[in-house]
Short mmCIF file of C-alpha atoms in Angstrom, two decimals:
data_model
loop_
_atom_site.label_atom_id
_atom_site.label_comp_id
_atom_site.label_asym_id
_atom_site.label_seq_id
_atom_site.Cartn_x
_atom_site.Cartn_y
_atom_site.Cartn_z
CA MET A 12 95.68 188.71 192.69
CA ALA A 13 92.43 190.43 193.62
CA SER A 14 92.12 193.99 192.34
CA VAL A 15 90.96 196.90 194.43
CA SER A 16 87.62 196.99 192.61
CA GLU A 17 86.66 193.41 193.41
CA ALA A 18 84.43 192.57 196.37
CA VAL A 19 85.96 190.52 199.17
CA THR A 20 84.66 186.95 199.04
CA THR A 21 86.85 185.23 201.65
CA THR A 22 85.65 184.76 205.22
CA PRO A 23 87.32 185.09 208.64
CA GLU A 24 87.45 181.30 208.73
CA ASP A 25 89.44 181.32 205.48
CA VAL A 26 91.98 183.72 206.97
CA ARG A 27 92.18 181.67 210.19
CA SER A 28 92.84 178.53 208.15
CA LEU A 29 95.54 180.30 206.12
CA VAL A 30 97.19 181.50 209.33
CA GLU A 31 97.11 178.08 211.02
CA GLN A 32 98.42 176.22 207.98
CA THR A 33 100.99 178.70 206.67
CA LEU A 34 102.02 181.23 209.33
CA ALA A 35 101.78 179.42 212.68
CA PRO A 36 104.51 176.88 211.82
CA LEU A 37 106.87 179.78 211.00
CA ALA A 38 106.26 181.84 214.16
CA GLY A 39 109.34 180.54 215.97
CA CYS A 40 111.66 181.22 213.02
CA ILE A 41 110.16 184.68 212.56
CA ASP A 42 110.74 185.51 216.23
CA ARG A 43 114.17 183.92 216.70
CA ASP A 44 115.75 184.13 213.25
CA GLY A 45 114.16 187.26 211.82
CA LEU A 46 112.44 185.48 208.93
CA TYR A 47 110.28 187.90 206.95
CA PRO A 48 107.24 185.90 205.67
CA ALA A 49 106.94 187.56 202.26
CA ASP A 50 104.92 184.74 200.65
CA PHE A 51 102.38 184.81 203.46
CA MET A 52 102.08 188.60 203.22
CA HIS A 53 101.32 188.35 199.51
CA SER A 54 98.78 185.58 200.26
CA LEU A 55 96.88 187.87 202.62
CA GLY A 56 96.36 190.24 199.72
CA ALA A 57 94.90 187.45 197.61
CA TYR A 58 92.48 186.81 200.50
CA GLY A 59 91.34 190.44 200.41
CA SER A 60 92.77 191.22 203.83
CA TYR A 61 94.31 194.57 202.82
CA SER A 62 91.24 195.99 201.12
CA ARG A 63 88.37 195.28 203.50
CA HIS A 64 88.45 198.77 204.99
CA ILE A 65 88.64 200.80 201.77
CA ARG A 66 85.73 202.40 199.97
CA ASN A 67 85.27 199.65 197.34
CA ASN A 68 84.46 197.23 200.15
CA GLY A 69 82.25 199.57 202.13
CA TYR A 70 84.83 200.62 204.72
CA ASP A 71 84.50 197.37 206.68
CA PHE A 72 86.97 198.28 209.42
CA GLY A 73 85.60 195.55 211.67
CA ALA A 74 86.62 192.87 209.17
CA ALA A 75 90.02 194.52 208.65
CA VAL A 76 90.72 194.54 212.40
CA ASP A 77 89.60 190.92 212.66
CA SER A 78 92.01 189.85 209.91
CA ILE A 79 94.92 191.53 211.71
CA ALA A 80 93.80 189.88 214.96
CA GLN A 81 93.75 186.43 213.36
CA VAL A 82 97.35 186.93 212.22
CA SER A 83 98.48 188.45 215.54
CA ARG A 84 97.01 185.54 217.47
CA ALA A 85 99.64 183.29 215.85
CA CYS A 86 102.49 185.80 215.36
CA MET A 87 102.19 189.44 216.30
CA SER A 88 105.32 190.38 214.36
CA THR A 89 103.45 189.43 211.20
CA GLY A 90 100.25 190.97 212.58
CA PHE A 91 102.22 194.20 212.89
CA CYS A 92 103.29 193.89 209.26
CA HIS A 93 99.65 193.29 208.32
CA TRP A 94 98.70 196.50 210.11
CA CYS A 95 101.53 198.45 208.44
CA HIS A 96 100.33 197.38 205.01
CA SER A 97 96.64 197.94 205.80
CA ALA A 98 97.42 201.44 207.09
CA LEU A 99 99.26 202.19 203.85
CA ALA A 100 96.21 201.13 201.84
CA TRP A 101 94.10 203.45 204.03
CA TYR A 102 96.34 206.44 203.24
CA LEU A 103 96.28 205.71 199.53
CA ASP A 104 92.51 205.25 199.50
CA ASN A 105 92.26 208.75 200.94
CA ALA A 106 95.02 210.28 198.81
CA GLU A 107 94.24 213.84 197.74
CA GLU A 108 96.17 213.41 194.50
CA PRO A 109 94.03 211.33 192.08
CA ALA A 110 97.09 210.19 190.10
CA THR A 111 98.65 208.72 193.24
CA ARG A 112 95.52 206.80 194.17
CA ALA A 113 95.04 205.56 190.60
CA LYS A 114 98.63 204.33 190.26
CA TRP A 115 99.35 202.82 193.66
CA LEU A 116 96.18 201.79 195.52
CA GLY A 117 95.38 198.74 193.36
CA PRO A 118 98.79 197.04 193.66
CA VAL A 119 98.96 197.79 197.42
CA ALA A 120 95.39 196.79 198.29
CA SER A 121 95.75 193.52 196.36
CA GLY A 122 99.04 192.67 198.10
CA GLN A 123 100.89 192.51 194.81
CA LEU A 124 103.08 195.36 196.06
CA LEU A 125 103.99 195.29 199.77
CA GLY A 126 104.79 198.26 201.96
CA GLY A 127 104.88 200.00 205.31
CA THR A 128 103.21 202.86 207.06
CA GLY A 129 106.20 205.08 207.95
CA LEU A 130 104.09 207.55 209.92
CA SER A 131 105.55 207.20 213.42
CA ASN A 132 107.63 210.37 213.00
CA GLY A 133 104.71 212.24 211.41
CA MET A 134 102.23 211.28 214.12
CA LYS A 135 104.69 212.18 216.87
CA ASN A 136 105.29 215.52 215.15
CA VAL A 137 101.57 216.29 215.14
CA ALA A 138 101.55 215.56 218.89
CA ALA A 139 104.55 217.88 219.43
CA ILE A 140 106.76 214.98 220.55
CA GLU A 141 109.49 215.22 217.90
CA GLU A 142 110.56 217.19 214.83
CA LEU A 143 110.09 215.89 211.29
CA LYS A 144 113.27 214.10 210.28
CA ILE A 145 113.03 214.31 206.47
CA HIS A 146 113.15 217.63 204.63
CA VAL A 147 111.99 218.19 201.04
CA GLU A 148 112.53 220.81 198.39
CA ARG A 149 109.99 221.50 195.67
CA VAL A 150 111.38 220.86 192.18
CA SER A 151 109.86 220.44 188.75
CA GLY A 152 107.44 217.49 188.83
CA GLY A 153 107.80 216.68 192.51
CA TYR A 154 110.12 217.00 195.51
CA THR A 155 113.62 215.94 196.52
CA ALA A 156 113.96 214.46 200.02
CA SER A 157 116.95 214.18 202.38
CA GLY A 158 117.36 212.90 205.93
CA THR A 159 116.96 209.69 207.92
CA LEU A 160 114.04 207.87 209.53
CA PRO A 161 115.47 205.61 212.28
CA TRP A 162 113.11 202.72 211.60
CA VAL A 163 110.24 201.84 209.33
CA SER A 164 108.68 198.37 209.20
CA ASN A 165 107.35 195.94 206.59
CA LEU A 166 110.05 196.94 204.14
CA ALA A 167 112.43 195.24 201.74
CA GLU A 168 113.84 196.02 198.34
CA GLY A 169 110.94 196.69 196.00
CA HIS A 170 108.56 197.74 198.81
CA VAL A 171 107.00 201.17 199.31
CA PHE A 172 105.99 203.23 202.35
CA ALA A 173 104.44 206.58 203.23
CA ALA A 174 106.13 209.33 205.21
CA VAL A 175 105.61 212.95 206.22
CA PHE A 176 108.21 215.51 205.16
CA LEU A 177 108.89 219.13 206.07
CA GLU A 178 109.35 221.71 203.32
CA PRO A 179 111.48 224.31 205.17
CA ALA A 180 111.01 226.97 202.49
CA THR A 181 107.26 227.16 203.16
CA GLY A 182 106.84 225.40 206.51
CA ARG A 183 104.38 223.00 204.87
CA LYS A 184 104.22 219.32 205.68
CA VAL A 185 103.98 216.96 202.72
CA MET A 186 102.90 213.31 202.84
CA ALA A 187 104.10 211.06 200.05
CA LEU A 188 104.86 207.52 199.01
CA VAL A 189 108.49 206.40 198.92
CA ASP A 190 109.67 203.67 196.56
CA CYS A 191 112.56 201.76 198.16
CA SER A 192 114.10 201.20 194.71
CA GLN A 193 114.48 204.93 193.97
CA ALA A 194 117.92 206.42 193.41
CA GLY A 195 119.42 208.02 196.51
CA PHE A 196 117.37 205.87 198.90
CA GLU A 197 118.98 203.21 201.09
CA LEU A 198 117.69 200.67 203.62
CA LYS A 199 120.06 199.95 206.51
CA GLN A 200 119.70 197.07 208.95
CA CYS A 201 118.62 198.09 212.44
CA ALA A 202 119.91 196.70 215.71
CA GLU A 203 118.48 193.36 216.82
CA PHE A 204 115.19 193.67 218.73
CA ILE A 205 113.92 191.55 221.61
CA ALA A 206 110.66 191.11 219.69
CA LEU A 207 109.30 192.02 216.29
CA GLU A 208 112.19 190.45 214.45
CA GLY A 209 110.97 189.35 211.05
CA SER A 210 109.03 192.60 210.66
CA GLY A 211 111.23 194.01 207.89
CA THR A 212 112.33 196.96 210.03
CA TYR A 213 115.07 199.21 208.64
CA ALA A 214 116.55 202.65 208.97
CA CYS A 215 115.65 204.70 205.88
CA HIS A 216 118.27 207.06 204.44
CA PHE A 217 117.34 209.75 201.89
CA ASP A 218 119.98 211.53 199.83
CA LYS A 219 118.17 213.90 197.48
CA VAL A 220 115.59 211.24 196.62
CA PHE A 221 113.23 212.44 193.90
CA ILE A 222 109.57 211.95 194.79
CA PRO A 223 107.34 212.61 191.76
CA ASP A 224 103.92 214.18 192.06
CA ASP A 225 102.22 210.84 191.34
CA GLN A 226 103.58 209.63 194.68
CA VAL A 227 102.29 212.60 196.68
CA ILE A 228 99.41 211.67 198.98
CA SER A 229 98.87 215.22 200.24
CA HIS A 230 100.67 218.50 199.68
CA ASP A 231 99.25 219.63 203.04
CA ALA A 232 99.72 216.80 205.55
CA ALA A 233 98.79 219.08 208.45
CA THR A 234 95.16 218.96 207.33
CA PHE A 235 95.32 215.44 205.87
CA LEU A 236 96.56 213.58 208.97
CA PRO A 237 93.53 214.46 211.14
CA ARG A 238 91.31 212.82 208.51
CA ILE A 239 93.12 209.47 208.59
CA ARG A 240 94.32 209.34 212.21
CA ALA A 241 91.28 207.52 213.67
CA GLY A 242 91.53 204.76 211.05
CA PHE A 243 95.29 204.53 211.56
CA VAL A 244 94.84 203.87 215.29
CA LEU A 245 91.71 201.72 215.10
CA LEU A 246 93.36 199.30 212.66
CA GLN A 247 96.04 198.72 215.32
CA MET A 248 93.44 197.09 217.53
CA GLY A 249 93.93 193.83 215.66
CA MET A 250 97.31 193.41 217.33
CA PRO A 251 96.16 193.51 220.97
CA LEU A 252 92.97 191.58 220.23
CA GLY A 253 95.03 188.75 218.75
CA VAL A 254 97.65 188.74 221.49
CA ILE A 255 95.07 188.81 224.29
CA GLU A 256 93.10 185.97 222.69
CA SER A 257 96.22 183.82 222.43
CA CYS A 258 97.18 184.56 226.05
CA ILE A 259 93.73 183.48 227.22
CA GLU A 260 94.03 180.27 225.20
CA ILE A 261 97.38 179.55 226.87
CA MET A 262 95.84 180.10 230.31
CA GLU A 263 92.90 177.83 229.51
CA ALA A 264 95.30 175.12 228.33
CA MET A 265 97.38 175.40 231.52
CA ASN A 266 94.25 175.17 233.65
CA ARG A 267 93.45 171.73 232.28
CA THR A 268 96.15 170.37 234.56
CA HIS A 269 96.89 173.19 237.03
CA ALA A 270 93.56 174.89 237.74
CA HIS A 271 93.82 173.82 241.37
CA VAL A 272 96.81 176.11 241.93
CA ASN A 273 96.26 178.71 239.18
CA ALA A 274 92.97 179.56 240.88
CA TYR A 275 95.01 181.63 243.34
CA LEU A 276 96.35 183.95 240.65
CA ASP A 277 94.89 187.30 239.68
CA ASP A 278 93.26 187.79 236.26
CA PRO A 279 91.78 184.36 235.54
CA PRO A 280 91.01 183.62 231.88
CA GLU A 281 87.27 184.08 232.41
CA THR A 282 87.77 187.66 233.60
CA LEU A 283 90.13 188.50 230.76
CA ARG A 284 87.79 186.99 228.18
CA ASP A 285 84.93 189.17 229.42
CA GLU A 286 87.12 192.25 229.07
CA LEU A 287 88.29 191.11 225.64
CA GLU A 288 84.70 190.80 224.45
CA ASP A 289 83.99 194.31 225.74
CA LEU A 290 86.94 195.58 223.71
CA ARG A 291 85.71 193.79 220.59
CA MET A 292 82.28 195.36 220.99
CA ALA A 293 83.84 198.81 221.35
CA VAL A 294 85.96 198.25 218.24
CA ASN A 295 82.94 197.13 216.21
CA THR A 296 81.01 200.21 217.29
CA LEU A 297 83.84 202.55 216.33
CA ALA A 298 84.35 200.67 213.06
CA GLU A 299 80.94 201.90 211.95
CA GLU A 300 82.01 205.53 212.43
CA VAL A 301 85.67 205.81 211.57
CA ALA A 302 85.39 206.21 207.79
CA GLY A 303 82.90 209.07 207.92
CA SER A 304 84.23 211.31 210.66
CA SER A 305 87.50 213.01 211.51
CA GLY A 306 86.46 214.98 214.58
CA ASP A 307 88.17 215.12 217.95
CA ALA A 308 85.31 213.30 219.70
CA LEU A 309 85.72 210.16 217.59
CA PHE A 310 89.50 210.30 217.85
CA ARG A 311 89.24 210.55 221.63
CA ASP A 312 87.02 207.46 221.72
CA VAL A 313 89.46 205.53 219.52
CA LEU A 314 92.42 206.54 221.69
CA GLN A 315 90.62 205.47 224.86
CA VAL A 316 89.90 202.03 223.42
CA ARG A 317 93.49 201.76 222.18
CA GLU A 318 94.81 202.57 225.67
CA ARG A 319 92.53 199.94 227.23
CA ALA A 320 93.87 197.42 224.75
CA SER A 321 97.47 198.20 225.66
CA THR A 322 96.93 197.76 229.39
CA LEU A 323 94.86 194.60 228.89
CA SER A 324 97.59 193.13 226.66
CA LEU A 325 100.14 193.67 229.44
CA ARG A 326 97.86 192.08 232.02
CA ALA A 327 96.99 189.13 229.80
CA SER A 328 100.58 188.31 228.89
CA GLN A 329 101.69 188.52 232.52
CA ALA A 330 98.79 186.31 233.54
CA ALA A 331 99.70 183.79 230.83
CA MET A 332 103.29 183.68 232.07
CA LEU A 333 102.21 183.14 235.67
CA HIS A 334 99.73 180.46 234.66
CA ALA A 335 102.44 178.67 232.66
CA GLY A 336 105.06 178.91 235.38
CA ALA A 337 108.52 177.56 234.56
CA ARG A 338 107.32 176.24 231.19
CA GLY A 339 106.92 179.82 230.06
CA TYR A 340 110.68 180.33 230.42
CA LEU A 341 111.59 177.76 227.77
CA ALA A 342 113.30 179.37 224.79
CA ASP A 343 110.75 177.93 222.37
CA SER A 344 107.73 178.70 224.55
CA PRO A 345 105.09 180.92 222.95
CA VAL A 346 104.36 182.34 226.41
CA GLN A 347 107.54 184.38 226.71
CA ARG A 348 107.01 185.58 223.12
CA LYS A 349 103.55 186.84 224.04
CA LEU A 350 105.04 188.75 226.95
CA ARG A 351 107.47 190.54 224.65
CA GLU A 352 104.78 191.15 222.04
CA SER A 353 102.50 192.78 224.59
CA TYR A 354 105.15 195.35 225.43
CA PHE A 355 105.33 196.28 221.77
CA VAL A 356 101.56 196.80 221.75
CA ALA A 357 102.09 199.32 224.56
CA ILE A 358 104.98 201.23 222.94
CA VAL A 359 104.27 201.25 219.19
CA THR A 360 103.08 204.67 218.02
CA PRO A 361 100.87 205.81 219.62
CA ALA A 362 102.44 204.47 222.82
CA ILE A 363 100.55 204.61 226.10
CA LYS A 364 102.35 207.83 227.07
CA HIS A 365 101.61 209.34 223.63
CA ILE A 366 97.94 208.38 223.94
CA ARG A 367 97.64 209.92 227.40
CA LYS A 368 99.31 213.12 226.18
CA GLU A 369 96.81 213.34 223.33
CA LEU A 370 93.87 212.62 225.59
CA ALA A 371 94.99 215.37 227.96
CA ARG A 372 95.23 217.78 225.03
CA LEU A 373 91.77 216.84 223.76
CA GLU A 374 90.26 217.23 227.22
CA ALA A 375 91.81 220.68 227.57
CA ALA A 376 90.62 221.86 224.14
#
């Protein structure tokens, strides 16, 4: 496995080849049967895909987003897992506790140790959408945590994830890493989803789980989250970029035989491709800024691009379905899968409604 200190030597073409040879043949089983592609996820780490955006590789967020897009183009469930893990590496790279960064970043960034982001509840709390669901108590050498998170993704036994906890005694918010093998912690299977099966999504139950200080990312998450929020959201752009690209490819394939009738539909592939390229340009511009700034202006720009990506994903998947016609309704058709994936792009934290709430707040500030 590559270590966090090694430079990335693989190329986007290498990742695309890995995806086409290893992941694409599994996409149907991942979607229908809930297969979690653990071997592929570890392989991405060996290709440097989880460490492109951290300081040792010069904060190359553009390359990180592209890697997630390559995966999402074939299977967005796995692209989502890629994002979860990449976001976790981003938190650890910015950890305020040196012992936490020293112990955990290398194994996570190399893909030797897999894990999830777990920040949906924390991000919604910052936006005044919901209360923090896990409470902690300060004890000697760390914290004890109790409560339940309804679902966290890219998990399995032996995985780790980050979460934000409330310390009621002080009112402080603490962000820390959770080891799924710790005593008092339990993963419980969630209900079956219409999409994103195979994403390792579980309910997380804490019963006085001890979290040592060398798993604490920040003892003051209220000030830490604004520093990592732009990177958290920008990394998500790989999911819509991949889904939109695959929808356009489906439309182009359908037009080889049905262009004479598909010409009467809205959103032809040429129009969507132009808009996709505009999105890519915007992402690449923001990728140059996201590691060095945590201000509201940058976050607003990232949120605006993320909202555009959500709406374009919905348009592209609908257009792909209409271009495919009845063939898109086949149970093994990738077209209906893209439609379901695009809705997840629009509702995963931050959802469209969450984004618009934040944009309204930023405009009023």
